């Protein structure tokens, strides 16, 4: 990045390239070694050890020129009821903007469980990764996914709407959901959506699960967790250096939403939010700053910060995933009040 790392950051003993198992190439791209496994969609669910047979999924092209797609999740055996259709969650996966996919097994299985538990339709969208496609490319892809959903809603009586959406979707109850980098993408997609006519799609709220933000000045939790086993500070810095627009540092508003930028005046127009975090996450202080920013602009915020945990804990600890499911369900149910 443009500025040098602080003395504390350079004390990190963790090589970020080795930690992420990536290699920077001369053309600025990266080679991703030993990626987490991906899985195909399961339009006809079959029993398995993870009890995911209660959910179906399928892939739908979004923008073939960008190799992006939608992975749509639907609870299995949900009776068609025109007066009681399902809410929609538009989901952005994590990975520090540089790794993983909507088809990555961990994210696929999380969406399956959420879809079945809530129940809800989940629109998980594939976005372009940095550094090959630096920000705001992922924000562009998020807005494209929202516009795709808008087209689906407008085609519901014309025969071109996807049958799962036509039969089950409540387009008036849409929520944006993002974990880690996906939470950052969700925030800036939500701001962009304020200036787009998405009717009849109505965004009711946003769910930020351990959102990924940064900044120049180190927070106490970043310094305390300089060599964190999941997200050490050197890895955090590398991800931002690969994701931000060329020539920008962590003072950019894509990274630090508290700095001045064209987003500030829009924040007050956002819908209600759920912000989740864990004290064991190096980004917990950033997430608390994010809550203060939203509240200062008059946004209604449900903040849920819990002891322990770590960054991405919901993906690896079934008990924490259950809590995420319950938090999201409570937030969605509250939208009906």
Short mmCIF file of C-alpha atoms in Angstrom, two decimals:
data_model
loop_
_atom_site.label_atom_id
_atom_site.label_comp_id
_atom_site.label_asym_id
_atom_site.label_seq_id
_atom_site.Cartn_x
_atom_site.Cartn_y
_atom_site.Cartn_z
CA UNK A 1 0.00 0.00 0.00
CA UNK A 2 1.03 3.65 -0.33
CA UNK A 3 1.81 4.10 3.35
CA UNK A 4 4.22 1.92 5.23
CA UNK A 5 3.12 -0.48 7.92
CA UNK A 6 3.36 0.70 11.50
CA UNK A 7 6.02 -0.68 13.80
CA UNK A 8 3.40 -2.84 15.48
CA UNK A 9 2.25 -4.29 12.17
CA UNK A 10 5.76 -5.15 11.13
CA UNK A 11 6.08 -7.12 14.36
CA UNK A 12 3.78 -9.73 12.84
CA UNK A 13 5.52 -13.07 12.42
CA UNK A 14 3.04 -14.28 9.82
CA UNK A 15 3.82 -14.15 6.09
CA UNK A 16 0.47 -13.16 4.53
CA UNK A 17 1.14 -14.86 1.18
CA UNK A 18 2.04 -18.10 2.92
CA UNK A 19 -0.95 -17.80 5.26
CA UNK A 20 -3.36 -17.36 2.35
CA UNK A 21 -1.46 -19.77 0.12
CA UNK A 22 -1.36 -17.31 -2.76
CA UNK A 23 1.35 -16.00 -5.07
CA UNK A 24 1.54 -12.52 -6.59
CA UNK A 25 2.26 -12.65 -10.31
CA UNK A 26 4.23 -10.05 -12.33
CA UNK A 27 1.05 -8.85 -14.09
CA UNK A 28 -0.59 -8.01 -10.75
CA UNK A 29 -2.86 -11.06 -10.65
CA UNK A 30 -2.56 -13.74 -7.99
CA UNK A 31 -2.34 -17.51 -8.18
CA UNK A 32 -4.63 -19.12 -5.60
CA UNK A 33 -3.25 -22.46 -4.41
CA UNK A 34 -5.32 -25.12 -2.66
CA UNK A 35 -8.58 -23.23 -2.65
CA UNK A 36 -11.38 -24.50 -0.44
CA UNK A 37 -13.51 -27.05 -2.31
CA UNK A 38 -16.50 -25.96 -4.35
CA UNK A 39 -19.72 -27.90 -4.74
CA UNK A 40 -22.36 -28.02 -7.49
CA UNK A 41 -25.93 -26.90 -6.87
CA UNK A 42 -28.41 -29.54 -5.73
CA UNK A 43 -31.67 -28.89 -7.53
CA UNK A 44 -32.88 -32.35 -6.51
CA UNK A 45 -31.69 -32.71 -2.92
CA UNK A 46 -30.44 -36.06 -1.67
CA UNK A 47 -29.87 -37.08 1.95
CA UNK A 48 -26.39 -36.40 3.29
CA UNK A 49 -24.52 -36.26 6.57
CA UNK A 50 -24.91 -32.49 6.87
CA UNK A 51 -28.72 -32.74 6.76
CA UNK A 52 -28.87 -30.31 3.83
CA UNK A 53 -31.56 -32.27 2.00
CA UNK A 54 -34.13 -29.75 3.24
CA UNK A 55 -32.82 -27.21 0.70
CA UNK A 56 -32.55 -27.14 -3.09
CA UNK A 57 -30.20 -24.96 -5.12
CA UNK A 58 -29.48 -24.07 -8.73
CA UNK A 59 -27.20 -21.76 -10.71
CA UNK A 60 -28.48 -19.04 -13.03
CA UNK A 61 -26.19 -16.91 -15.25
CA UNK A 62 -25.87 -13.29 -14.17
CA UNK A 63 -23.30 -11.74 -16.50
CA UNK A 64 -21.55 -14.32 -18.72
CA UNK A 65 -18.95 -11.79 -19.85
CA UNK A 66 -17.85 -11.43 -16.21
CA UNK A 67 -18.34 -15.12 -15.38
CA UNK A 68 -20.80 -14.18 -12.67
CA UNK A 69 -23.88 -16.14 -11.69
CA UNK A 70 -26.63 -16.48 -9.12
CA UNK A 71 -26.83 -19.51 -6.85
CA UNK A 72 -30.46 -19.64 -5.79
CA UNK A 73 -31.48 -21.57 -2.66
CA UNK A 74 -35.01 -22.68 -1.82
CA UNK A 75 -36.29 -24.68 1.14
CA UNK A 76 -37.40 -28.16 0.09
CA UNK A 77 -41.06 -29.18 0.29
CA UNK A 78 -42.32 -25.69 1.09
CA UNK A 79 -46.04 -25.67 0.23
CA UNK A 80 -47.07 -23.06 -2.31
CA UNK A 81 -49.15 -20.43 -0.55
CA UNK A 82 -49.91 -17.22 -2.46
CA UNK A 83 -50.72 -15.38 0.79
CA UNK A 84 -47.61 -16.44 2.72
CA UNK A 85 -44.57 -16.26 0.47
CA UNK A 86 -40.96 -16.30 1.60
CA UNK A 87 -38.59 -13.39 2.22
CA UNK A 88 -35.53 -13.07 -0.01
CA UNK A 89 -31.94 -12.71 1.21
CA UNK A 90 -29.39 -11.39 -1.29
CA UNK A 91 -26.13 -12.86 -0.02
CA UNK A 92 -22.49 -11.84 -0.55
CA UNK A 93 -19.85 -14.34 0.57
CA UNK A 94 -16.60 -13.56 2.41
CA UNK A 95 -12.96 -14.01 1.42
CA UNK A 96 -11.27 -10.63 1.79
CA UNK A 97 -12.40 -9.66 -1.75
CA UNK A 98 -9.70 -11.94 -3.18
CA UNK A 99 -10.79 -15.52 -2.42
CA UNK A 100 -13.65 -17.99 -2.73
CA UNK A 101 -16.93 -18.21 -4.58
CA UNK A 102 -20.65 -18.52 -4.09
CA UNK A 103 -20.00 -22.20 -4.88
CA UNK A 104 -17.40 -22.65 -2.12
CA UNK A 105 -18.62 -25.51 0.06
CA UNK A 106 -18.59 -23.59 3.36
CA UNK A 107 -20.71 -20.75 1.95
CA UNK A 108 -22.97 -23.11 0.03
CA UNK A 109 -23.72 -25.13 3.16
CA UNK A 110 -24.31 -22.00 5.24
CA UNK A 111 -26.83 -20.73 2.67
CA UNK A 112 -28.53 -24.13 2.64
CA UNK A 113 -28.97 -24.10 6.38
CA UNK A 114 -30.19 -20.50 6.45
CA UNK A 115 -32.67 -21.12 3.66
CA UNK A 116 -34.16 -24.13 5.41
CA UNK A 117 -34.10 -22.66 8.92
CA UNK A 118 -35.66 -19.26 8.27
CA UNK A 119 -37.26 -20.30 5.81
CA UNK A 120 -36.26 -17.97 2.97
CA UNK A 121 -35.11 -17.84 -0.62
CA UNK A 122 -31.43 -16.94 -0.80
CA UNK A 123 -29.88 -15.25 -3.82
CA UNK A 124 -26.14 -15.83 -3.42
CA UNK A 125 -24.27 -13.98 -6.15
CA UNK A 126 -20.85 -14.63 -7.62
CA UNK A 127 -18.76 -11.45 -7.79
CA UNK A 128 -15.45 -10.73 -9.47
CA UNK A 129 -12.40 -11.06 -7.26
CA UNK A 130 -9.51 -8.67 -6.72
CA UNK A 131 -6.76 -7.95 -7.60
CA UNK A 132 -7.77 -8.95 -11.13
CA UNK A 133 -10.93 -6.89 -10.59
CA UNK A 134 -10.35 -4.30 -7.91
CA UNK A 135 -13.10 -2.49 -6.05
CA UNK A 136 -15.63 -1.25 -6.98
CA UNK A 137 -16.06 -4.29 -9.29
CA UNK A 138 -17.66 -6.37 -6.51
CA UNK A 139 -20.04 -3.50 -5.71
CA UNK A 140 -21.01 -3.33 -9.39
CA UNK A 141 -21.74 -7.06 -9.39
CA UNK A 142 -23.86 -6.74 -6.25
CA UNK A 143 -25.99 -4.04 -7.84
CA UNK A 144 -26.27 -6.17 -10.99
CA UNK A 145 -27.64 -9.00 -8.83
CA UNK A 146 -30.23 -6.63 -7.38
CA UNK A 147 -31.25 -5.49 -10.86
CA UNK A 148 -31.53 -9.14 -11.92
CA UNK A 149 -33.93 -9.69 -9.02
CA UNK A 150 -35.88 -6.61 -10.09
CA UNK A 151 -36.24 -8.00 -13.62
CA UNK A 152 -37.45 -11.29 -12.18
CA UNK A 153 -40.11 -9.49 -10.18
CA UNK A 154 -41.27 -7.51 -13.20
CA UNK A 155 -41.53 -10.67 -15.30
CA UNK A 156 -43.60 -12.61 -12.79
CA UNK A 157 -46.75 -12.31 -14.92
CA UNK A 158 -44.97 -12.65 -18.25
CA UNK A 159 -43.71 -16.19 -17.93
CA UNK A 160 -39.99 -15.33 -17.77
CA UNK A 161 -39.64 -15.20 -13.98
CA UNK A 162 -37.75 -18.10 -12.47
CA UNK A 163 -40.39 -20.59 -11.21
CA UNK A 164 -38.89 -20.77 -7.70
CA UNK A 165 -39.20 -17.01 -7.35
CA UNK A 166 -42.61 -16.91 -9.01
CA UNK A 167 -44.04 -19.57 -6.72
CA UNK A 168 -42.38 -18.66 -3.41
CA UNK A 169 -40.86 -15.15 -3.35
CA UNK A 170 -42.14 -12.15 -1.46
CA UNK A 171 -40.41 -9.36 -3.41
CA UNK A 172 -41.62 -6.82 -0.85
CA UNK A 173 -39.43 -8.40 1.86
CA UNK A 174 -35.85 -8.42 0.62
CA UNK A 175 -32.81 -8.31 2.87
CA UNK A 176 -29.17 -7.75 1.99
CA UNK A 177 -26.84 -10.18 3.78
CA UNK A 178 -23.04 -10.25 3.83
CA UNK A 179 -20.33 -11.93 5.87
CA UNK A 180 -16.84 -10.41 6.29
CA UNK A 181 -15.90 -8.85 2.92
CA UNK A 182 -19.45 -9.69 1.89
CA UNK A 183 -20.63 -7.38 4.68
CA UNK A 184 -18.56 -4.55 3.20
CA UNK A 185 -19.99 -5.31 -0.24
CA UNK A 186 -23.50 -5.36 1.20
CA UNK A 187 -23.02 -1.91 2.73
CA UNK A 188 -21.84 -0.22 -0.44
CA UNK A 189 -24.37 -2.08 -2.57
CA UNK A 190 -27.11 -0.85 -0.22
CA UNK A 191 -25.91 2.73 -0.66
CA UNK A 192 -25.90 2.37 -4.45
CA UNK A 193 -29.35 0.79 -4.40
CA UNK A 194 -30.77 3.95 -2.81
CA UNK A 195 -30.42 5.72 -6.16
CA UNK A 196 -31.80 2.83 -8.25
CA UNK A 197 -35.43 2.09 -9.05
CA UNK A 198 -35.73 -1.55 -8.07
CA UNK A 199 -39.53 -1.65 -7.77
CA UNK A 200 -41.36 -3.86 -7.09
CA UNK A 201 -38.39 -5.20 -5.11
CA UNK A 202 -38.36 -3.61 -1.66
CA UNK A 203 -35.24 -3.78 0.50
CA UNK A 204 -36.43 -3.98 4.09
CA UNK A 205 -33.14 -4.37 5.93
CA UNK A 206 -29.46 -5.24 5.89
CA UNK A 207 -27.56 -7.93 7.80
CA UNK A 208 -23.85 -7.34 8.38
CA UNK A 209 -22.17 -10.42 9.81
CA UNK A 210 -18.64 -9.60 11.04
CA UNK A 211 -18.27 -6.96 8.28
CA UNK A 212 -14.76 -6.34 6.91
CA UNK A 213 -13.66 -2.72 7.33
CA UNK A 214 -10.23 -1.19 7.90
CA UNK A 215 -8.35 2.05 8.21
CA UNK A 216 -4.97 3.71 8.58
CA UNK A 217 -5.04 4.10 12.37
CA UNK A 218 -4.79 0.77 14.14
CA UNK A 219 -7.55 -0.20 16.55
CA UNK A 220 -6.96 -1.82 19.92
CA UNK A 221 -8.43 -5.13 18.74
CA UNK A 222 -6.20 -5.17 15.63
CA UNK A 223 -3.11 -4.62 17.75
CA UNK A 224 -4.21 -7.18 20.33
CA UNK A 225 -4.69 -9.77 17.59
CA UNK A 226 -1.67 -8.89 15.45
CA UNK A 227 -0.89 -12.59 14.96
CA UNK A 228 -4.46 -13.88 15.00
CA UNK A 229 -4.70 -17.40 13.60
CA UNK A 230 -7.53 -16.53 11.19
CA UNK A 231 -7.00 -12.88 10.26
CA UNK A 232 -3.56 -11.62 11.37
CA UNK A 233 -2.86 -7.97 10.73
CA UNK A 234 -0.39 -8.68 7.92
CA UNK A 235 -3.09 -10.63 6.09
CA UNK A 236 -5.63 -7.88 6.68
CA UNK A 237 -3.24 -5.33 5.16
CA UNK A 238 -2.44 -7.53 2.17
CA UNK A 239 -6.10 -8.09 1.36
CA UNK A 240 -6.77 -4.36 1.36
CA UNK A 241 -3.67 -3.64 -0.75
CA UNK A 242 -4.94 -6.12 -3.36
CA UNK A 243 -8.58 -5.01 -3.26
CA UNK A 244 -8.52 -1.20 -3.16
CA UNK A 245 -8.29 0.84 -6.37
CA UNK A 246 -4.73 1.29 -7.64
CA UNK A 247 -2.88 4.02 -5.77
CA UNK A 248 -5.30 4.09 -2.82
CA UNK A 249 -4.52 3.28 0.80
CA UNK A 250 -6.67 2.28 3.75
CA UNK A 251 -7.83 5.88 4.15
CA UNK A 252 -10.16 5.26 1.20
CA UNK A 253 -13.88 5.23 2.01
CA UNK A 254 -14.28 1.73 0.53
CA UNK A 255 -12.11 0.55 3.42
CA UNK A 256 -12.99 3.01 6.20
CA UNK A 257 -16.64 4.17 6.09
CA UNK A 258 -15.97 6.74 8.83
CA UNK A 259 -13.82 8.96 6.56
CA UNK A 260 -15.23 11.65 4.30
CA UNK A 261 -16.67 10.46 1.03
CA UNK A 262 -19.74 10.60 -1.20
CA UNK A 263 -21.35 7.88 0.92
CA UNK A 264 -21.71 9.92 4.10
CA UNK A 265 -24.92 11.78 3.26
CA UNK A 266 -26.56 8.64 1.92
CA UNK A 267 -26.17 6.64 5.11
CA UNK A 268 -29.14 8.33 6.80
CA UNK A 269 -31.41 6.90 4.06
CA UNK A 270 -30.52 3.27 4.79
CA UNK A 271 -33.05 0.75 6.01
CA UNK A 272 -32.78 -0.95 9.42
CA UNK A 273 -29.65 -3.02 10.07
CA UNK A 274 -28.44 -6.01 12.04
CA UNK A 275 -24.71 -5.88 12.82
CA UNK A 276 -23.11 -8.98 14.35
CA UNK A 277 -19.64 -9.54 15.75
CA UNK A 278 -17.47 -11.48 18.19
CA UNK A 279 -14.98 -10.08 20.68
CA UNK A 280 -12.32 -12.53 19.47
CA UNK A 281 -12.38 -11.01 15.98
CA UNK A 282 -9.56 -8.53 15.24
CA UNK A 283 -12.16 -6.41 13.41
CA UNK A 284 -14.53 -6.08 16.39
CA UNK A 285 -13.52 -2.46 17.05
CA UNK A 286 -14.13 -1.57 13.39
CA UNK A 287 -17.56 -3.16 13.58
CA UNK A 288 -18.43 -1.19 16.71
CA UNK A 289 -17.29 2.02 14.97
CA UNK A 290 -19.55 1.08 12.06
CA UNK A 291 -22.53 0.76 14.41
CA UNK A 292 -21.78 4.21 15.90
CA UNK A 293 -21.61 5.67 12.39
CA UNK A 294 -24.99 4.21 11.44
CA UNK A 295 -26.63 5.30 14.68
CA UNK A 296 -25.20 8.83 14.37
CA UNK A 297 -26.95 9.10 11.00
CA UNK A 298 -30.27 7.98 12.48
CA UNK A 299 -30.25 4.41 11.14
CA UNK A 300 -32.10 1.88 13.30
CA UNK A 301 -29.47 -0.70 14.33
CA UNK A 302 -29.72 -4.01 16.12
CA UNK A 303 -26.13 -4.63 17.30
CA UNK A 304 -25.25 -8.07 18.62
CA UNK A 305 -21.67 -8.50 19.82
CA UNK A 306 -20.80 -11.66 21.71
CA UNK A 307 -17.86 -12.80 23.79
CA UNK A 308 -15.27 -15.19 22.36
CA UNK A 309 -15.43 -16.40 18.80
CA UNK A 310 -13.15 -15.41 15.95
CA UNK A 311 -13.43 -14.06 12.42
CA UNK A 312 -15.62 -16.36 10.34
CA UNK A 313 -16.60 -18.49 13.34
CA UNK A 314 -20.09 -19.19 11.95
CA UNK A 315 -18.56 -21.12 9.05
CA UNK A 316 -16.74 -23.56 11.29
CA UNK A 317 -18.69 -23.85 14.55
CA UNK A 318 -22.21 -25.33 14.17
CA UNK A 319 -23.31 -23.85 17.50
CA UNK A 320 -22.34 -20.36 16.33
CA UNK A 321 -24.10 -20.93 13.00
CA UNK A 322 -27.25 -21.80 14.94
CA UNK A 323 -26.99 -18.46 16.75
CA UNK A 324 -26.55 -16.68 13.40
CA UNK A 325 -29.66 -18.43 12.07
CA UNK A 326 -31.66 -17.39 15.13
CA UNK A 327 -30.41 -13.78 14.96
CA UNK A 328 -31.33 -13.48 11.29
CA UNK A 329 -34.73 -15.06 11.86
CA UNK A 330 -35.45 -12.65 14.73
CA UNK A 331 -34.42 -9.70 12.56
CA UNK A 332 -36.59 -10.81 9.64
CA UNK A 333 -39.58 -11.49 11.88
CA UNK A 334 -39.18 -8.04 13.43
CA UNK A 335 -39.53 -6.51 9.95
CA UNK A 336 -43.20 -7.49 10.02
CA UNK A 337 -43.89 -5.42 13.12
#
